[in-house]
Coordinates of C-alpha atoms in Angstrom, one line a residue:
X8 CA -12.0 25.9 -19.3
X9 CA -13.4 22.5 -18.3
X10 CA -15.0 21.3 -21.5
X11 CA -12.4 18.6 -21.8
X12 CA -13.0 17.1 -18.3
X13 CA -14.0 13.4 -18.7
X14 CA -16.9 12.3 -16.6
X15 CA -16.9 8.5 -16.0
X16 CA -19.6 6.3 -14.5
X17 CA -18.7 5.0 -11.1
X18 CA -21.8 3.0 -10.1
X19 CA -25.4 4.0 -9.9
X20 CA -24.8 7.0 -7.5
X21 CA -21.3 8.3 -8.3
X22 CA -19.3 9.7 -11.2
X23 CA -15.6 10.2 -11.5
X24 CA -14.3 13.4 -13.0
X25 CA -11.0 12.7 -14.8
X26 CA -9.2 16.1 -14.7
X27 CA -6.0 14.9 -16.4
X28 CA -3.5 16.1 -13.8
X29 CA -3.2 17.1 -10.2
X30 CA -3.3 20.9 -10.7
X31 CA -6.7 20.7 -12.4
X32 CA -8.0 18.1 -10.0
X33 CA -7.3 20.5 -7.1
X34 CA -9.0 23.3 -8.9
X35 CA -12.1 21.3 -9.7
X36 CA -12.3 19.9 -6.2
X37 CA -12.1 23.4 -4.7
X38 CA -14.7 24.8 -7.1
X39 CA -17.2 22.0 -6.4
X40 CA -16.6 22.2 -2.7
X41 CA -17.6 25.9 -2.9
X42 CA -20.6 25.1 -5.0
X43 CA -21.7 22.5 -2.4
X44 CA -21.2 25.0 0.5
X45 CA -23.3 27.5 -1.4
X46 CA -26.1 25.0 -1.9
X47 CA -25.5 25.0 -5.7
X48 CA -24.6 21.3 -5.7
X49 CA -26.1 18.5 -3.6
X50 CA -23.8 15.6 -3.0
X51 CA -22.9 13.2 -0.2
X52 CA -19.2 13.1 -0.8
X53 CA -16.4 14.8 -2.8
X54 CA -13.2 12.8 -2.8
X55 CA -10.2 14.5 -4.5
X56 CA -7.3 12.4 -5.7
X57 CA -4.2 12.6 -7.8
X58 CA -5.9 13.4 -11.1
X59 CA -9.6 12.9 -10.4
X60 CA -12.5 14.0 -8.2
X61 CA -15.1 11.4 -7.1
X62 CA -18.6 12.9 -6.8
X63 CA -20.9 10.5 -4.8
X64 CA -24.6 10.7 -3.9
X65 CA -27.2 13.4 -4.4
X66 CA -27.1 14.8 -7.9
X67 CA -24.5 12.3 -8.9
X68 CA -27.3 9.7 -9.1
X69 CA -28.2 11.2 -12.4
X70 CA -25.1 9.6 -13.9
X71 CA -23.3 11.0 -16.9
X72 CA -26.1 13.5 -17.5
X73 CA -24.7 15.5 -14.6
X74 CA -21.5 16.2 -16.6
X75 CA -22.5 19.6 -18.1
X76 CA -23.6 20.8 -14.7
X77 CA -20.3 19.8 -13.0
X78 CA -18.4 21.6 -15.8
X79 CA -20.5 24.7 -15.4
X80 CA -20.0 24.8 -11.7
X81 CA -16.2 24.2 -12.1
X82 CA -16.0 27.1 -14.5
X83 CA -18.2 29.3 -12.3
X84 CA -15.8 29.0 -9.3
X85 CA -12.6 28.6 -11.4
X86 CA -11.0 31.5 -9.5
X87 CA -11.1 29.5 -6.3
X88 CA -7.6 28.1 -5.7
X89 CA -6.9 24.9 -3.8
X90 CA -3.2 25.6 -3.3
X91 CA -3.7 26.8 0.3
X92 CA -2.3 30.3 -0.4
X93 CA -4.8 31.9 1.9
X94 CA -4.2 29.4 4.8
X95 CA -1.3 29.4 7.3
X96 CA 1.7 27.2 6.5
X97 CA 2.1 24.2 8.7
X98 CA 5.6 23.1 9.6
X99 CA 6.5 19.5 10.4
X100 CA 9.8 18.8 12.2
X101 CA 11.6 15.7 10.8
X102 CA 14.5 13.7 12.0
X103 CA 16.0 12.5 8.6
X104 CA 17.1 9.0 9.7
X105 CA 14.7 6.9 7.6
X106 CA 15.6 3.4 6.6
X107 CA 15.4 4.2 2.9
X108 CA 17.2 7.6 2.9
X109 CA 20.4 6.3 1.4
X110 CA 18.5 4.3 -1.2
X111 CA 16.5 7.4 -2.1
X112 CA 19.7 9.4 -2.5
X113 CA 21.1 6.7 -4.7
X114 CA 18.0 6.6 -6.9
X115 CA 18.0 10.4 -7.2
X116 CA 21.7 10.5 -7.9
X117 CA 22.6 12.9 -5.1
X118 CA 24.0 12.9 -1.6
X119 CA 21.9 12.4 1.6
X120 CA 22.4 16.0 2.6
X121 CA 21.1 17.2 -0.8
X122 CA 18.0 15.0 -0.4
X123 CA 17.3 16.6 3.0
X124 CA 18.0 20.1 1.6
X125 CA 15.6 19.6 -1.4
X126 CA 12.9 18.0 0.8
X127 CA 12.9 20.9 3.2
X128 CA 13.1 23.6 0.5
X129 CA 9.8 22.9 -1.1
X130 CA 6.3 24.1 0.0
X131 CA 3.8 21.3 -0.3
X132 CA 0.0 21.3 -0.8
X133 CA -2.2 18.7 0.7
X134 CA -3.6 17.3 -2.6
X135 CA -6.0 14.7 -1.1
X136 CA -6.3 12.3 1.8
X137 CA -6.9 8.6 1.9
X138 CA -5.4 5.2 2.7
X139 CA -5.9 5.8 6.4
X140 CA -7.5 8.6 8.5
X141 CA -5.1 11.6 8.5
X142 CA -2.9 10.3 5.7
X143 CA -2.3 13.3 3.5
X144 CA -0.8 13.1 0.0
X145 CA 1.5 16.1 -0.2
X146 CA 2.2 17.5 -3.7
X147 CA 4.6 20.2 -4.9
X148 CA 7.9 18.6 -3.9
X149 CA 11.2 18.7 -5.9
X150 CA 10.8 16.6 -9.1
X151 CA 14.3 15.2 -8.4
X152 CA 12.8 13.3 -5.4
X153 CA 10.2 11.5 -7.5
X154 CA 11.1 7.9 -6.6
X155 CA 9.0 4.7 -7.0
X156 CA 7.4 2.8 -4.2
X157 CA 9.3 -0.1 -2.7
X158 CA 9.0 -3.3 -4.8
X159 CA 7.9 -5.2 -1.6
X160 CA 5.8 -3.2 0.9
X161 CA 6.8 -3.4 4.6
X162 CA 4.2 -5.2 6.8
X163 CA 4.8 -2.7 9.6
X164 CA 5.6 1.0 9.4
X165 CA 5.6 3.1 12.6
X166 CA 3.4 6.1 13.1
X167 CA 5.2 9.3 12.3
X168 CA 7.3 7.8 9.5
X169 CA 7.9 10.3 6.7
X170 CA 8.0 8.8 3.2
X171 CA 8.2 9.4 -0.5
X172 CA 6.2 7.7 -3.3
X173 CA 6.2 9.0 -6.8
X174 CA 5.5 12.7 -6.8
X175 CA 4.1 12.7 -3.2
X176 CA 5.5 13.1 0.3
X177 CA 3.5 11.8 3.3
X178 CA 3.5 11.0 7.0
X179 CA 2.1 7.8 8.3
X180 CA -0.6 8.7 10.9
X181 CA -0.6 5.3 12.6
X182 CA 1.2 2.0 12.5
X183 CA 0.3 0.2 9.2
X184 CA 1.8 -1.7 6.3
X185 CA 3.0 0.4 3.4
X186 CA 5.4 0.6 0.4
X187 CA 6.6 4.2 0.6
X188 CA 10.3 5.0 0.8
X189 CA 11.0 6.1 4.4
X190 CA 13.3 9.1 4.8
X191 CA 12.6 10.2 8.3
X192 CA 10.4 10.4 11.4
X193 CA 8.4 13.1 13.1
X194 CA 6.8 13.5 16.6
X195 CA 3.9 15.4 15.0
X196 CA 0.6 13.6 15.3
X197 CA -1.2 13.5 12.0
X198 CA -4.3 12.0 13.6
X199 CA -5.5 12.5 17.2
X200 CA -9.0 11.4 18.1
X201 CA -8.9 13.7 21.1
X202 CA -8.5 16.9 19.1
X203 CA -11.5 18.9 17.9
X204 CA -10.2 18.4 14.4
X205 CA -8.5 15.0 14.5
X206 CA -6.7 15.3 11.2
X207 CA -3.7 17.6 11.3
X208 CA -3.9 18.3 7.5
X209 CA -6.8 18.8 5.2
X210 CA -6.9 19.1 1.4
X211 CA -5.7 22.4 0.1
X212 CA -3.5 23.3 3.1
X213 CA 0.2 24.1 2.9
X214 CA 3.0 22.2 4.6
X215 CA 6.8 22.6 4.9
X216 CA 9.2 20.1 6.4
X217 CA 11.9 21.4 8.8
X218 CA 15.0 19.3 9.4
X219 CA 15.6 18.3 13.0
X220 CA 19.2 17.1 12.8
X221 CA 19.2 15.3 16.1
X222 CA 17.2 12.2 16.7
X223 CA 13.6 12.9 17.9
X224 CA 13.8 12.5 21.7
X225 CA 10.2 11.4 22.3
X226 CA 8.1 9.8 19.6
X227 CA 4.4 10.5 20.1
X228 CA 2.7 7.4 21.2
X229 CA 0.1 6.1 18.7
X230 CA -3.4 7.1 19.7
X231 CA -4.8 4.4 21.9
X232 CA -7.6 2.3 20.4
X233 CA -10.8 3.1 22.1
X234 CA -12.9 0.5 23.9
X235 CA -15.9 2.8 23.7
X236 CA -18.5 0.0 24.3
X237 CA -19.7 1.7 27.5
X238 CA -21.2 5.2 27.7
X239 CA -23.7 7.2 29.7
X240 CA -26.9 5.3 29.7
X241 CA -28.8 2.4 31.4
X242 CA -26.8 -0.9 31.4
X243 CA -29.2 -3.2 29.6
X244 CA -27.3 -6.2 28.1
X245 CA -24.2 -8.2 29.1
X246 CA -22.5 -9.9 26.2
X247 CA -22.0 -13.7 26.9
X248 CA -20.7 -14.6 23.4
X249 CA -20.1 -12.0 20.6
X250 CA -19.6 -14.5 17.9
X251 CA -16.8 -13.7 15.3
X252 CA -17.6 -10.0 15.2
X253 CA -20.3 -7.9 16.8
X254 CA -20.1 -4.2 16.2
X255 CA -22.0 -1.1 17.2
X256 CA -23.2 0.6 14.0
X257 CA -25.4 3.5 13.0
X258 CA -26.1 5.3 9.7
X259 CA -22.4 6.4 9.4
X260 CA -20.3 9.5 9.2
X261 CA -21.1 12.2 6.6
X262 CA -18.9 15.0 5.3
X263 CA -15.6 13.8 6.7
X264 CA -13.9 12.6 3.5
X265 CA -11.5 15.6 3.7
X266 CA -9.9 14.0 6.7
X267 CA -9.4 10.7 4.9
X268 CA -12.3 9.1 6.8
X269 CA -15.0 7.1 5.0
X270 CA -18.7 7.1 5.7
X271 CA -18.7 3.6 7.3
X272 CA -21.9 2.8 9.2
X273 CA -23.9 -0.4 9.0
X274 CA -23.2 -2.7 6.0
X275 CA -26.9 -3.7 5.8
X276 CA -28.8 -0.3 6.0
X277 CA -32.2 -1.7 4.9
X278 CA -32.2 -4.2 7.8
X279 CA -30.8 -1.5 10.2
X280 CA -33.6 0.9 9.5
X281 CA -36.2 -1.8 9.7
X282 CA -34.9 -2.9 13.1
X283 CA -35.0 0.6 14.5
X284 CA -38.6 1.1 13.2
X285 CA -39.7 -2.1 14.9
X286 CA -38.5 -1.0 18.3
X287 CA -39.6 2.7 17.8
X288 CA -36.1 4.2 17.6
X289 CA -35.1 7.4 15.9
X290 CA -33.8 6.9 12.4
X291 CA -30.0 7.1 13.2
X292 CA -30.0 5.2 16.5
X293 CA -27.1 2.9 17.0
X294 CA -27.7 -0.9 16.9
X295 CA -25.7 -4.1 17.0
X296 CA -24.5 -5.6 13.7
X297 CA -23.9 -9.3 14.3
X298 CA -21.4 -11.1 12.1
X299 CA -20.9 -14.8 11.5
X300 CA -21.1 -17.2 14.3
X301 CA -23.2 -17.6 17.5
X302 CA -24.3 -14.8 19.7
X303 CA -25.6 -14.6 23.3
X304 CA -26.4 -11.8 25.7
X305 CA -28.2 -11.6 29.1
X306 CA -30.6 -8.8 30.0
X307 CA -29.4 -6.7 32.9
X308 CA -32.8 -5.0 32.9
X309 CA -36.0 -5.4 30.9
X310 CA -35.5 -4.6 27.3
X311 CA -37.4 -4.5 24.0
X312 CA -35.4 -5.9 21.0
X313 CA -35.8 -6.7 17.3
X314 CA -33.8 -8.9 14.9
X315 CA -33.6 -8.2 11.2
X316 CA -31.3 -9.2 8.3
X317 CA -30.0 -12.7 8.1
X318 CA -32.3 -15.0 10.1
X319 CA -30.9 -17.1 13.0
X320 CA -32.4 -19.9 15.0
X321 CA -32.5 -18.6 18.6
X322 CA -34.1 -19.0 22.0
X323 CA -34.9 -16.9 25.0
X324 CA -34.3 -18.8 28.3
X325 CA -34.7 -17.8 31.9
X326 CA -37.2 -17.6 34.7
X327 CA -40.1 -17.8 32.3
X328 CA -38.9 -21.0 30.7
X329 CA -37.8 -21.2 27.1
X330 CA -39.3 -19.8 23.9
X331 CA -38.2 -19.1 20.3
X332 CA -36.5 -15.7 19.6
X333 CA -38.7 -14.1 16.9
X334 CA -37.4 -12.5 13.7
X335 CA -38.8 -9.3 12.1
X336 CA -41.0 -8.4 15.1
X337 CA -40.3 -6.7 18.4
X338 CA -40.0 -8.9 21.5
X339 CA -39.3 -8.5 25.2
X340 CA -36.3 -9.8 27.1
X341 CA -36.9 -9.7 30.8
X342 CA -34.2 -9.0 33.4
X343 CA -32.0 -12.2 33.8
X344 CA -33.2 -13.8 30.6
X345 CA -30.6 -14.9 28.0
X346 CA -31.0 -14.4 24.2
X347 CA -29.0 -17.1 22.3
X348 CA -28.7 -17.1 18.5
X349 CA -27.0 -19.6 16.2
X350 CA -25.2 -18.7 13.0
X351 CA -27.4 -17.8 10.0
X352 CA -28.2 -20.6 7.5
X353 CA -28.4 -17.9 4.8
X354 CA -26.7 -14.6 4.7
X355 CA -24.0 -13.3 7.0
X356 CA -25.1 -10.2 9.0
X357 CA -28.0 -9.7 11.4
X358 CA -29.1 -6.4 13.1
X359 CA -30.1 -6.4 16.7
X360 CA -31.9 -3.2 17.7
X361 CA -32.5 -2.1 21.3
X362 CA -35.5 0.1 22.1
X363 CA -33.9 3.5 23.1
X364 CA -30.8 2.9 21.0
X365 CA -27.3 1.9 22.1
X366 CA -25.2 4.4 24.0
X367 CA -21.6 4.9 22.9
X368 CA -19.5 8.1 22.6
X369 CA -19.9 9.5 19.1
X370 CA -16.8 10.2 17.0
X371 CA -17.1 12.6 14.1
X372 CA -20.9 12.5 14.4
X373 CA -21.3 8.7 14.4
X374 CA -21.2 5.8 16.9
X375 CA -20.2 3.4 14.1
X376 CA -17.2 1.2 14.1
X377 CA -15.0 1.6 11.0
X378 CA -13.0 -1.6 10.9
X379 CA -10.5 -0.3 8.3
X380 CA -9.8 3.1 10.0
X381 CA -10.2 1.5 13.5
X382 CA -12.4 4.4 14.6
X383 CA -15.5 4.2 16.9
X384 CA -16.5 1.6 19.5
X385 CA -14.3 -1.5 19.6
X386 CA -15.8 -4.8 18.6
X387 CA -17.8 -6.3 21.5
X388 CA -16.2 -8.9 23.7
X389 CA -17.5 -11.3 26.2
X390 CA -18.4 -9.5 29.5
X391 CA -19.0 -6.1 27.8
X392 CA -22.1 -4.2 28.8
X393 CA -24.4 -2.6 26.3
X394 CA -26.1 0.5 27.6
X395 CA -29.4 2.0 26.5
X396 CA -29.2 5.5 25.1
X397 CA -32.9 6.2 26.1
X398 CA -33.5 8.0 22.8
X399 CA -36.9 6.4 21.8
X400 CA -39.1 8.7 19.8
X401 CA -42.1 6.7 18.8
X402 CA -44.2 3.6 19.5
X403 CA -43.0 0.1 18.9
X404 CA -43.7 -0.9 15.3
X405 CA -45.7 -3.7 13.8
X406 CA -44.1 -6.7 12.3
X407 CA -42.7 -6.1 8.8
X408 CA -41.6 -8.4 5.9
X409 CA -37.9 -8.9 5.7
X410 CA -35.9 -6.3 3.8
X411 CA -34.5 -9.1 1.7
X412 CA -36.5 -12.3 1.4
X413 CA -35.0 -15.2 3.2
X414 CA -34.7 -17.3 0.0
X415 CA -32.8 -14.5 -1.7
X416 CA -30.0 -14.4 0.9
X417 CA -26.7 -16.0 -0.1
X418 CA -25.7 -19.5 0.9
X419 CA -22.5 -21.4 0.3
X420 CA -22.6 -23.4 -2.9
X421 CA -25.5 -21.4 -4.4
X422 CA -25.4 -18.6 -6.9
X423 CA -26.2 -15.0 -6.0
X424 CA -26.7 -12.5 -8.9
X425 CA -25.4 -8.9 -8.4
X426 CA -26.1 -6.2 -11.0
X427 CA -23.0 -4.1 -12.0
X428 CA -22.4 -1.0 -14.0
X429 CA -19.2 -1.1 -16.0
X430 CA -16.5 1.6 -15.3
X431 CA -14.9 3.8 -14.5
X432 CA -11.8 1.9 -15.7
X433 CA -13.3 -1.0 -17.6
X434 CA -11.3 0.1 -20.7
X435 CA -8.2 -1.2 -18.9
X436 CA -9.7 -4.7 -19.3
X437 CA -11.5 -4.7 -22.7
X438 CA -10.9 -8.4 -23.3
X439 CA -11.6 -9.3 -19.7
X440 CA -15.0 -7.6 -19.3
X441 CA -16.8 -10.5 -20.9
X442 CA -14.9 -12.8 -18.6
X443 CA -16.0 -10.8 -15.6
X444 CA -19.7 -11.2 -16.4
X445 CA -19.7 -14.6 -18.2
X446 CA -18.6 -16.9 -15.5
X447 CA -19.1 -17.2 -11.7
X448 CA -16.9 -16.1 -8.9
X449 CA -16.5 -17.7 -5.4
X450 CA -16.5 -15.7 -2.2
X451 CA -13.3 -16.1 -0.3
X452 CA -13.1 -16.7 3.4
X453 CA -10.8 -13.6 3.6
X454 CA -13.7 -11.3 3.1
X455 CA -14.8 -8.7 5.7
X456 CA -16.6 -5.3 6.0
X457 CA -13.8 -3.7 3.9
X458 CA -14.3 -5.9 1.0
X459 CA -15.5 -9.2 -0.4
X460 CA -12.7 -11.1 -2.1
X461 CA -13.8 -13.0 -5.2
X462 CA -11.9 -16.0 -6.6
X463 CA -11.9 -17.2 -10.1
X464 CA -10.0 -17.1 -13.4
X465 CA -7.7 -14.0 -13.0
X466 CA -8.6 -10.9 -15.1
X467 CA -5.7 -9.6 -17.2
X468 CA -5.2 -6.0 -18.2
X469 CA -5.1 -5.1 -21.9
X470 CA -1.5 -5.1 -23.2
X471 CA -1.5 -1.3 -23.5
X472 CA -2.0 -1.0 -19.7
X473 CA 0.3 -3.7 -18.5
X474 CA 3.0 -2.3 -16.2
X475 CA 1.2 1.1 -15.8
X476 CA 0.3 2.6 -12.4
X477 CA -3.1 4.2 -11.9
X478 CA -2.7 7.4 -9.9
X479 CA -4.8 7.0 -6.7
X480 CA -8.4 7.9 -7.2
X481 CA -11.7 7.9 -5.3
X482 CA -13.4 4.5 -4.8
X483 CA -17.2 4.2 -4.5
X484 CA -18.9 1.7 -2.3
X485 CA -19.5 -1.4 -4.4
X486 CA -16.4 -0.9 -6.6
X487 CA -14.9 -4.1 -8.1
X488 CA -11.2 -3.3 -7.9
X489 CA -8.7 -5.4 -9.8
X490 CA -5.3 -5.8 -8.0
X491 CA -2.3 -7.3 -9.8
X492 CA -3.3 -10.9 -9.1
X493 CA -6.4 -10.3 -11.2
X494 CA -8.9 -11.4 -8.5
X495 CA -11.7 -8.8 -7.9
X496 CA -12.2 -7.2 -4.6
X497 CA -15.8 -5.9 -4.0
X498 CA -15.5 -2.9 -1.6
X499 CA -18.1 -2.6 1.1
X500 CA -19.0 0.1 3.6
X501 CA -15.5 0.3 5.3
X502 CA -13.8 0.7 2.0
X503 CA -10.7 2.9 1.6
X504 CA -11.6 6.3 0.2
X505 CA -8.9 6.1 -2.5
X506 CA -7.2 3.3 -4.3
X507 CA -4.4 2.8 -6.8
X508 CA -5.8 -0.2 -8.7
X509 CA -8.3 0.1 -11.6
X510 CA -12.1 -0.4 -10.9
X511 CA -13.6 -2.5 -13.7
X512 CA -17.3 -2.1 -12.5
X513 CA -19.4 -1.1 -9.5
X514 CA -22.3 -3.0 -7.9
X515 CA -25.6 -1.3 -8.3
X516 CA -26.7 0.5 -5.1
X517 CA -29.9 -1.6 -4.9
X518 CA -27.7 -4.8 -4.6
X519 CA -25.2 -3.6 -2.0
X520 CA -27.3 -5.0 0.9
X521 CA -27.2 -8.4 -0.8
X522 CA -23.5 -8.1 -1.4
X523 CA -22.9 -7.4 2.3
X524 CA -24.7 -10.7 3.0
X525 CA -22.3 -12.8 0.9
X526 CA -20.9 -15.8 2.8
X527 CA -17.7 -17.7 2.1
X528 CA -18.3 -20.3 -0.5
X529 CA -21.2 -18.4 -2.2
X530 CA -21.0 -18.3 -6.0
X531 CA -21.5 -14.8 -7.5
X532 CA -22.8 -14.0 -11.0
X533 CA -22.2 -10.4 -12.1
X534 CA -24.9 -9.1 -14.4
X535 CA -24.1 -5.9 -16.4
X536 CA -26.9 -3.3 -16.5
X537 CA -27.3 0.1 -18.3
X538 CA -26.1 3.1 -16.4
X539 CA -28.5 6.0 -15.4
X540 CA -27.5 7.9 -18.5
X541 CA -26.5 6.7 -21.9
X542 CA -22.9 6.2 -22.7
X543 CA -21.2 9.3 -24.0
X544 CA -17.8 10.1 -25.4
X545 CA -16.9 11.1 -21.8
X546 CA -16.2 7.5 -21.1
X547 CA -13.7 7.0 -23.9
X548 CA -10.0 6.9 -23.0
X549 CA -7.0 6.5 -25.1
X550 CA -4.4 3.8 -24.4
X551 CA -1.3 5.1 -22.6
X552 CA 0.8 5.4 -25.8
X553 CA -1.5 8.0 -27.2
X554 CA -2.8 9.6 -24.0
X555 CA -1.6 13.0 -23.1
X556 CA -1.7 13.1 -19.3
X557 CA 0.6 14.7 -16.8
X558 CA 2.1 12.0 -14.5

């Protein structure tokens, strides 16, 4: 039965189902996935994790009132198993020569040979994915190999490294930092963008490791990073200066969370949709998202463009003289003319839409650049050509008022108010919740599309939670995660799907566009608001010394 599932608020369009342990989380995820496939549940994303399932979008916008329905569906499909027993077993050949193999043996109190024997004897289940595309958390290993993460993470771990962390085994799909204990390597590619299904492992599938006693002869090269800025279409613009970051973005990827891939897409969707309407594009046409700094491009052929989002002083120069570049209205850029834009005085990001859309090879149904996962078209560089996809579907639109008023956009030294909903783990910071919302936070220069880093008086956990580890769980866009240093990180569109630090609150969906426009030096005031449904006992959680949870 699922009557004791705890449903926690996770922003204005998501809830977190706390299942209590991994086995139940797998079952609930499998049941809700079936319900979604049958059309019984409408959601944008289901993100399984160690003990929870994040339900985002669709009916989850109802907040805590969706709890009874989720429990009903979980009970209805309770016979669906997520242990992969009906799927083929995948074998992964491992050369057990990892840097931490001897230390793991010492921690476990056994020989190296016994570590290898126990690691290869178990059948693992892909519990969930996250951290990076293709990174699968494998559960079901020998409890004797339950070892802690390294005290100090490595800044660089090679693709194919096999590691242990707590109750999980995993294989690094690409070079990245990490704190897992490394026991071996494999030539198997956990992620390959050229495959029809890029992720080798999906939630619910079964895996066994096979010892390859000799050193792997040929390590698979990491998948090359794509420079997919060119594609079939009409060359239209040549980039003269991309500023600090100019990206090709669209509405994002849907339904790929099972591969460890987030939705991504533009960070400023209101401005994005407005720009496409102005030039007559289809709803999901790709456009350019301009980051901080100057921007300049020359027209290879005549083009119709529109600028929305953060306003920039700009000019169009060429054979017809010089004229201002308008904002919020379509304009023509003739062959040979140059569009030059300065940095915004308010806000951070500007959309530049091209009539016909921007051509770039889609990946998993989207042309968007995911800066965390490093998927999709690479950031534009000087000399790159932007091609027209020729996908126009309607007439050029009339000028529109800005999605966010210019005076509302953030500016360094001024205060921007963001509404937040407390939870799902605000109880970890009972004494710090008032501190979170009472003062102001300053936006750090280290912010990006993954997250806005806020600086202020560090938030401390309640004594009952000090030293505790939170099992990885799904992270909604807008989450304010609190790492050990106590400085909040506000996750934006390129967020990781799962995280291991508690989320004290989530920015309201209606303020995410404003959050994405925060500039370094801006002051942020967080304003608590009432969730979509009234608080219920579902949100209560006992401190760890009274809590009965399987770890």
